[in-house]
Amino acid sequence: MQNLKKTNHWLYQRHSDNDIDRARLIKKPLAALIIMLGGMSISGCEPADDVENNSSIIASEQRAQNLKVSADIEDKIINSYARVASKHAHICPKLIQKQLDNSVIERTAEVMIKDSCDYFLYPKIGEQIAVSLDNDQIEALLITPRTYNFANGGYEVTSYDKHVIRLAYNGAGYKPENFRYDVAITIE
């Protein structure tokens, strides 16, 4: 603003009265132009900031979507591995499915090599899941979608999600290297 006053002062001193009238006419548009340019430089920063904010929002949404996709892929790989493992007694985790005409899934002569074995299943909402074992040294727990101990009885399914039943060795002594057991999972 100080430069504008100096410019106006210089215009008044140097020119005649006609020039002074012209300078007054120039003064208003010049001030308006300076105000416009100042406003543009200030508002000119805002869209760039908006673009940066939008790009960071888009980048974070894309990262979240990529994480979800990678988690879905990982889950599908684990399920496909579990489907293959269900055909073998000594490989865990296992994907198990109820037969149409039978509500009991029986697995005999299963072998627990590590300290636990997981069984994946996808029951319908409202169905009851119960687990019975031939050995008291094994603990049957539902670990996904929520924690539940099957020693308390059956569990009622409240959501259509992957349910993971973990059979874990819970004996007083050391677990044998190839611990054999029979399990029956009832879904009604």
PDB file of C-alpha atoms in Angstrom, residues 15 20 45 47 51-52 60-61 66 69 87 91 93 96 101 107 126 138 141 144 148 151 154 170 183 185:
ATOM      1  CA  HIS A  15       2.536  16.054 -14.256  1.00  0.00           C
ATOM      2  CA  ILE A  20      -3.391  14.777 -12.428  1.00  0.00           C
ATOM      3  CA  CYS A  45      -3.224 -21.047  -2.497  1.00  0.00           C
ATOM      4  CA  PRO A  47      -7.229 -24.715  -4.333  1.00  0.00           C
ATOM      5  CA  VAL A  51      -5.854 -30.586  -4.066  1.00  0.00           C
ATOM      6  CA  GLU A  52      -3.224 -31.682  -1.543  1.00  0.00           C
ATOM      7  CA  SER A  60      -5.395 -42.922   2.594  1.00  0.00           C
ATOM      8  CA  GLU A  61      -8.625 -44.379   1.201  1.00  0.00           C
ATOM      9  CA  ASN A  66      -5.459 -52.121  -0.544  1.00  0.00           C
ATOM     10  CA  VAL A  69      -8.037 -56.449  -0.535  1.00  0.00           C
ATOM     11  CA  LYS A  87      -8.639 -84.188   3.435  1.00  0.00           C
ATOM     12  CA  ILE A  91      -2.605 -80.835   8.600  1.00  0.00           C
ATOM     13  CA  PRO A  93      -6.196 -75.562   9.889  1.00  0.00           C
ATOM     14  CA  ILE A  96     -15.190 -78.272   7.374  1.00  0.00           C
ATOM     15  CA  ASP A 101     -28.536 -84.783   5.101  1.00  0.00           C
ATOM     16  CA  ARG A 107     -13.551 -86.333  12.188  1.00  0.00           C
ATOM     17  CA  GLY A 126     -29.645 -69.106  14.293  1.00  0.00           C
ATOM     18  CA  ILE A 138      -8.382 -81.195  24.609  1.00  0.00           C
ATOM     19  CA  LEU A 141     -12.903 -72.943  21.992  1.00  0.00           C
ATOM     20  CA  THR A 144     -13.746 -66.110  15.846  1.00  0.00           C
ATOM     21  CA  TYR A 148     -16.644 -68.942  23.581  1.00  0.00           C
ATOM     22  CA  ALA A 151     -17.376 -76.666  27.817  1.00  0.00           C
ATOM     23  CA  GLY A 154     -23.630 -75.151  22.540  1.00  0.00           C
ATOM     24  CA  ASN A 170      -4.826 -78.779  27.688  1.00  0.00           C
ATOM     25  CA  VAL A 183     -14.059 -84.823  17.234  1.00  0.00           C
ATOM     26  CA  ILE A 185     -19.090 -80.979  15.553  1.00  0.00           C
TER      27      ILE A 185
END
